[in-house]
XYZ file of N, CA, C and O in Angstrom:
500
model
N -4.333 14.979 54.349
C -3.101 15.752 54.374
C -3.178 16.835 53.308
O -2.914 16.624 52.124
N -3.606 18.164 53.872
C -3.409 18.995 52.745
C -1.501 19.709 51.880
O -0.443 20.263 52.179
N -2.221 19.155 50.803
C -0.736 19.087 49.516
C -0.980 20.541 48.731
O -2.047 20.722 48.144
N -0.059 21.452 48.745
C 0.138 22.105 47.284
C 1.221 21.862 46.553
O 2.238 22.278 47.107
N 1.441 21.237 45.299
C 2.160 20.671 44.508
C 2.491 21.351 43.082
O 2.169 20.806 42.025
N 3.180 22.622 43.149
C 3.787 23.245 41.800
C 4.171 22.379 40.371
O 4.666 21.254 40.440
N 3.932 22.928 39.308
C 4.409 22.386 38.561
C 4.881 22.961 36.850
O 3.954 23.598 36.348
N 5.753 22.875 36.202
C 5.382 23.163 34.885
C 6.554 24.775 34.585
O 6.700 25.646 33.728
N 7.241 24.312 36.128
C 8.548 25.261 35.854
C 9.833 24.682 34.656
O 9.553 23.542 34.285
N 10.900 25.127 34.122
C 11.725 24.968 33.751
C 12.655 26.086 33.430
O 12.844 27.037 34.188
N 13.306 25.905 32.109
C 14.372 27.067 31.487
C 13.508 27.189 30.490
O 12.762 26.273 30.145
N 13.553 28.703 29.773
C 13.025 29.210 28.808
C 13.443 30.642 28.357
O 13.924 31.385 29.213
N 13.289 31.104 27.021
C 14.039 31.917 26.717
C 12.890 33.472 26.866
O 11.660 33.483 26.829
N 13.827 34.626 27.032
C 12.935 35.911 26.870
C 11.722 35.864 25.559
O 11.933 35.589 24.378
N 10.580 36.183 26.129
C 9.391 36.524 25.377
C 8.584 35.196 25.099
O 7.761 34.990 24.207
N 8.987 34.432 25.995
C 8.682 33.119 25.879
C 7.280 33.383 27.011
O 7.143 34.390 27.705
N 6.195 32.034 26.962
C 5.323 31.798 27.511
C 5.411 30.548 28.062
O 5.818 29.581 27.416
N 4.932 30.470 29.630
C 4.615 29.332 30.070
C 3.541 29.308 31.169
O 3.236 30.380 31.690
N 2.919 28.123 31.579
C 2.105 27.664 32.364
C 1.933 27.232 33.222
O 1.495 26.082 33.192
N 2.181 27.920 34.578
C 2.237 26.971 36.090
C 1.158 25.848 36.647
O 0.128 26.098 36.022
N 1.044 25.343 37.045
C 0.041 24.315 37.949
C -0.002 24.532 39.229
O 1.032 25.072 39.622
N -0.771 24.335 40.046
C -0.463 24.013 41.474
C -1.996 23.094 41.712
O -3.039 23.655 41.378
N -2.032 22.173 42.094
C -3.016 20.913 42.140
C -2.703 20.816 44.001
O -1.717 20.755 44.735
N -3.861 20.842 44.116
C -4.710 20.991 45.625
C -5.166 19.834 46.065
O -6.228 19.370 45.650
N -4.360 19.188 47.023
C -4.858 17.731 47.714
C -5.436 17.337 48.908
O -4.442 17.093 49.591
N -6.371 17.125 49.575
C -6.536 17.216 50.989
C -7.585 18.286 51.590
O -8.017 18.450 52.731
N -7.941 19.276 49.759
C -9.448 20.096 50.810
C -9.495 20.463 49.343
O -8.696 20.548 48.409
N -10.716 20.633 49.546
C -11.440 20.774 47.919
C -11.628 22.306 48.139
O -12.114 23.087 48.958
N -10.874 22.293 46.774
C -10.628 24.261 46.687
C -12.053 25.139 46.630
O -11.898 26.323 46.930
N -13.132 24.820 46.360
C -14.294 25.388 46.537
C -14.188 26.861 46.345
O -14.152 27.223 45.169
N -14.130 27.811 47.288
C -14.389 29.149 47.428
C -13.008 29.434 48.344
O -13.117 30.477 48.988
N -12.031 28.894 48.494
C -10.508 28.978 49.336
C -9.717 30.159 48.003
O -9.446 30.069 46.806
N -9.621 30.970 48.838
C -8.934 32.256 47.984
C -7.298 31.384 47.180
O -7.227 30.244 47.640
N -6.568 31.564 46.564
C -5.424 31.109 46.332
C -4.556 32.186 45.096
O -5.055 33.064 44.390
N -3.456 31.834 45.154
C -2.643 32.524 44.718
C -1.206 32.385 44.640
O -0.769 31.668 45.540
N -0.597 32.704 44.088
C 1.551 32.865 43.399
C 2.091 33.462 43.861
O 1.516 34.545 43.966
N 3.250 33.449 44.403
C 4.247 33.922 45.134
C 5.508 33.742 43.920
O 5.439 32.922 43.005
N 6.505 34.573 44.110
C 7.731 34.400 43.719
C 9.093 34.376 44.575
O 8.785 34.651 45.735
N 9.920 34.244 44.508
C 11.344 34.763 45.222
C 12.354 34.696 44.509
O 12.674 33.589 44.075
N 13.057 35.732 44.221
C 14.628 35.328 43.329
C 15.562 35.349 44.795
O 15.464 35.835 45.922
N 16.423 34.586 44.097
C 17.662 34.824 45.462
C 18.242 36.166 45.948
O 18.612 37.087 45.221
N 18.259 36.137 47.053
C 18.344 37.795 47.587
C 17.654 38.453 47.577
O 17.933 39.566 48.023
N 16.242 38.178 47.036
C 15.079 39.487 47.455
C 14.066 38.570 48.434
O 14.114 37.445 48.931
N 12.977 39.871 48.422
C 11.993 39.575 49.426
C 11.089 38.727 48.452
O 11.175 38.869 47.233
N 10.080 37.699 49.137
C 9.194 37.232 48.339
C 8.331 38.547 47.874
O 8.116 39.668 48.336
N 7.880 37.657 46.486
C 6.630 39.122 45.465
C 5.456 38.373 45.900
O 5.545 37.217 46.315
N 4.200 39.106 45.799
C 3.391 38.616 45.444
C 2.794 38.741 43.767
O 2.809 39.893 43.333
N 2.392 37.899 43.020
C 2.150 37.516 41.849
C 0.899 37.603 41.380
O 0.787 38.329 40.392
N -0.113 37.073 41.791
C -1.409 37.296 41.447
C -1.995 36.277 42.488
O -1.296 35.495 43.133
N -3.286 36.372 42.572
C -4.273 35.957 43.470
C -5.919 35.814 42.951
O -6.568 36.768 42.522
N -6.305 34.772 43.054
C -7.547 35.034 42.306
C -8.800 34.329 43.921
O -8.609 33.494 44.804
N -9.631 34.963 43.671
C -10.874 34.480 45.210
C -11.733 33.091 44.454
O -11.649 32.457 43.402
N -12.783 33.075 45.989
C -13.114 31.670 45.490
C -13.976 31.362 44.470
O -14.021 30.390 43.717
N -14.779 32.526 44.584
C -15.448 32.390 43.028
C -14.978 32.654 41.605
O -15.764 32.864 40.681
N -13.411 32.629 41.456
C -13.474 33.051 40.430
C -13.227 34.459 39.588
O -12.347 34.832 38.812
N -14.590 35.136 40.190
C -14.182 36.441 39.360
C -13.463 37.453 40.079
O -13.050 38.402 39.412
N -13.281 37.438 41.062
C -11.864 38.718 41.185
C -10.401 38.047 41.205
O -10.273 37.014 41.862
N -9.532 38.461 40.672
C -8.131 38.660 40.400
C -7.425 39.625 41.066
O -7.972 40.711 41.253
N -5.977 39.375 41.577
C -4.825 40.769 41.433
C -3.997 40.214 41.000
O -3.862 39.015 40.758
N -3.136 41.354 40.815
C -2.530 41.105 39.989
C -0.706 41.971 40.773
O -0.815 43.158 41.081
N -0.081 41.677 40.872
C 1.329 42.773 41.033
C 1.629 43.210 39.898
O 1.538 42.748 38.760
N 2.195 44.656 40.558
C 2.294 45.606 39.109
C 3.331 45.243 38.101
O 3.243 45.447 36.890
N 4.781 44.423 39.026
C 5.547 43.734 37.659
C 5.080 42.872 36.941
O 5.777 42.495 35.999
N 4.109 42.436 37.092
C 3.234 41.450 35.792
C 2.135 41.854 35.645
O 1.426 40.947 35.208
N 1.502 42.937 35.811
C -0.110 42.989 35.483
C 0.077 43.199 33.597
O 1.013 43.923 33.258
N -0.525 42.770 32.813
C -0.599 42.614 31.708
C -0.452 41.569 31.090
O -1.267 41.158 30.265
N 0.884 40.843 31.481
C 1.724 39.720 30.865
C 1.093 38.202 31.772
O 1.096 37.074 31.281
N 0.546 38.585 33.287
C 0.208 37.026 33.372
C -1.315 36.889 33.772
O -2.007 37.835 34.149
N -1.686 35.754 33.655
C -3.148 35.415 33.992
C -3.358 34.394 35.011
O -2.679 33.369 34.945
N -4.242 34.547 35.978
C -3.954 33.594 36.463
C -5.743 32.636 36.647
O -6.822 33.173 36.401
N -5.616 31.634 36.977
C -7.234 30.740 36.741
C -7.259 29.608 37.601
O -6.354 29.082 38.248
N -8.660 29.287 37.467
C -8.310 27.885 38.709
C -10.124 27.193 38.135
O -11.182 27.737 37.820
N -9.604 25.641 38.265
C -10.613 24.766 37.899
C -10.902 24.189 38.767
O -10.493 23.029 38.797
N -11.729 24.673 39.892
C -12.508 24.034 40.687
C -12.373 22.323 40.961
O -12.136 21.591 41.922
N -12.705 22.158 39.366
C -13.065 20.257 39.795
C -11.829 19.518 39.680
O -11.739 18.365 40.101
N -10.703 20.239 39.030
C -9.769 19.540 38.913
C -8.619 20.136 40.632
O -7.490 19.758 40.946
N -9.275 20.839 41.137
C -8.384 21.361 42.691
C -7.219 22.291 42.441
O -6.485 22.671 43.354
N -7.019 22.768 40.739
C -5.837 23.166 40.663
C -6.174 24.341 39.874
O -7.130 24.430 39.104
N -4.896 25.661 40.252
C -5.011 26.530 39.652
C -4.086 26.674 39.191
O -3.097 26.013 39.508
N -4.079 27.563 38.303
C -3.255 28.056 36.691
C -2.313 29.350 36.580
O -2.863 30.438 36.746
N -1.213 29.324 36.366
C -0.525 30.935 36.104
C 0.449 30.744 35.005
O 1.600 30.311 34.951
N -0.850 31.459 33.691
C -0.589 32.295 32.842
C 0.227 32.929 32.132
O -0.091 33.857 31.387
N 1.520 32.431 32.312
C 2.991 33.952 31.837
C 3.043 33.864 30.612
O 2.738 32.796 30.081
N 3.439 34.952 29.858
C 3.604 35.362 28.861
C 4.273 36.776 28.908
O 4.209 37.680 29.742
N 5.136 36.614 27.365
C 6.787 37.626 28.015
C 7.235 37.662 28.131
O 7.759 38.768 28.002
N 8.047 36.509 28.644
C 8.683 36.677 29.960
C 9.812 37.142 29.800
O 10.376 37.114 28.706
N 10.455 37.770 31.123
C 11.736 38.611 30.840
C 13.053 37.440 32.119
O 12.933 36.435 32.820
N 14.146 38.400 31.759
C 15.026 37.705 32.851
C 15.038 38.216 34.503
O 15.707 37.895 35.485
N 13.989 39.133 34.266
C 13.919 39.458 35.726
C 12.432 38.585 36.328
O 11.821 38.889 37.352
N 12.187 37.784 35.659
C 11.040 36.993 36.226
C 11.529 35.837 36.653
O 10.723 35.036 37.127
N 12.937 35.479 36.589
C 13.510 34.478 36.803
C 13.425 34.192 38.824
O 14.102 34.734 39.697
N 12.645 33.454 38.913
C 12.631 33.152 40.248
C 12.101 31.783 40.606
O 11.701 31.110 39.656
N 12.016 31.153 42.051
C 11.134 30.347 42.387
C 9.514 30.592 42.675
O 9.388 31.338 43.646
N 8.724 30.338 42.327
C 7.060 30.315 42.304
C 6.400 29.703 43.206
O 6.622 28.503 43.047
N 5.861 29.831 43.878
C 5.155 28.978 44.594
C 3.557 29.214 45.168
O 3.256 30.381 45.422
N 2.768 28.408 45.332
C 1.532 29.101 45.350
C 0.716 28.917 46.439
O 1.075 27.982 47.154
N 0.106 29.284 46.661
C -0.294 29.697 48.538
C -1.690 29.239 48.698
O -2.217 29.146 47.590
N -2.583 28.879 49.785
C -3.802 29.003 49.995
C -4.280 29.128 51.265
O -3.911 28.597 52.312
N -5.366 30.094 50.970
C -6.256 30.313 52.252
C -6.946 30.007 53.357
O -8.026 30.593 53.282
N -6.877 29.445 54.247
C -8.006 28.525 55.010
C -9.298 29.048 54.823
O -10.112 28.320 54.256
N -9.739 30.479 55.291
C -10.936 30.823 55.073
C -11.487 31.056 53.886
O -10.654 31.681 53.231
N -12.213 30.926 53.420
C -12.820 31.359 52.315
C -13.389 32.825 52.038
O -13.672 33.409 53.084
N -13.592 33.457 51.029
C -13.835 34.247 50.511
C -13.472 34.719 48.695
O -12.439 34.533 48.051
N -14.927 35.442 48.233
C -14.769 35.978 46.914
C -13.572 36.612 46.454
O -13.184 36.304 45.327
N -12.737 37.668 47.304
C -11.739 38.080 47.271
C -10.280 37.445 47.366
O -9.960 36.287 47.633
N -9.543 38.485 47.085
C -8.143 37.734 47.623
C -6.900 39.119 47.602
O -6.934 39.978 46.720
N -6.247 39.121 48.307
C -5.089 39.966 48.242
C -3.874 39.530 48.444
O -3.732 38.504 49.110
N -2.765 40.199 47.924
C -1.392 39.748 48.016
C -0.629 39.852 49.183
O 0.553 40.175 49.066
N -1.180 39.599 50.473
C -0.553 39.651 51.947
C -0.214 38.476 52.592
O 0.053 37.489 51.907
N -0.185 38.430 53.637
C 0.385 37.600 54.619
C -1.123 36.798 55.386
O -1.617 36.737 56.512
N -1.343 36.431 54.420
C -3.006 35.739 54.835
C -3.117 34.696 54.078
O -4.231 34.384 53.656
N -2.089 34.018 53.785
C -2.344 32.373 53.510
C -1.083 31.702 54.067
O 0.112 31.934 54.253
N -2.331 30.400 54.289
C -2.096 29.647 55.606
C -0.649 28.087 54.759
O 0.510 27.755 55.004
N -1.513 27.740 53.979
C -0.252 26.599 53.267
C 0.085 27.117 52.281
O -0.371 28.095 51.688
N 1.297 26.155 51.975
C 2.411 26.998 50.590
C 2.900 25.594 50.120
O 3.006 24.592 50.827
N 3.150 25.699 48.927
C 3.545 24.487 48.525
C 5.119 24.553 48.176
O 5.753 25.607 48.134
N 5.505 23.626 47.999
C 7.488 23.692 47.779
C 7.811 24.409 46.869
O 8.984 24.736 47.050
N 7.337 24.929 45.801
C 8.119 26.093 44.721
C 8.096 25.290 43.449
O 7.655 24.146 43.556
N 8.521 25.717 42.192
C 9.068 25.704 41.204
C 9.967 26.451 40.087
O 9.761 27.132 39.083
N 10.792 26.081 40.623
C 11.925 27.139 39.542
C 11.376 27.479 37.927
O 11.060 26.649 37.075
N 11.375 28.579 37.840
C 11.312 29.416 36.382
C 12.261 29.960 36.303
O 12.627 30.755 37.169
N 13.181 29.591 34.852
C 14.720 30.490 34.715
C 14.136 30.938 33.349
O 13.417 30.324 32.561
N 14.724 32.356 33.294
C 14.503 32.638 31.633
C 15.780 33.176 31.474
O 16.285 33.812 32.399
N 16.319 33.015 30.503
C 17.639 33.575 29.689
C 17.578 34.449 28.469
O 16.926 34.043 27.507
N 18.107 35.449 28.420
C 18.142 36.265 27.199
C 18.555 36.025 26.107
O 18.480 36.874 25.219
């Protein structure tokens, strides 16, 4: 049964840093592109960053390119997002996506196949 399972949301204040999870159950992340989504209430989902299966390419969306990072540990199935900064307009649900096919690359579109349930990030000023 493939699982994506968010984690490591809460409340936190502006300029604050925190660390998402998303742990991969049911297919071994190997070279499966993956990546973060956001949504605040009333907008369209963002895309967040995206990293491919090897590793070295990243994107990034332009409201966070600087402030987040994002990573993924192969052996442990789970990847990582990075924030630092943070403002009150980052306040949304997160959630993180993956690819069926594989590839080095990755982009912020409508090309991943599972999504996992979200995790709320609130930041307050």
């Amino acid at each position: 049964q493939l699982q994506l399972v968010e984690s490591g949301g809460g409340l936190v204040q502006a300029g604050d840093s925190v660390r998402l999870s998303c742990k991969v159950s049911g297919l071994t992340l190997g070279n499966h592109a993956i990546g973060w989504f956001r949504q605040a209430p009333g907008k369209e989902r963002e895309g967040v960053s995206c990293i491919g299966g090897s590793g070295v390419n990243s994107v990034y969306g332009g409201s966070v390119k600087g402030r987040f990072t994002i990573s993924r540990d192969n052996v442990k199935n789970t990847v990582f997002l990075q924030m630092s900064n943070l403002e009150p307009e980052d306040t949304a649900v997160y959630y993180c996506a993956l690819e069926e096919v594989t590839s080095i690359y990755c982009e912020l579109g409508d090309e991943y196949d599972y999504w996992g349930q979200g995790t709320q990030v609130t930041i307050s000023s």
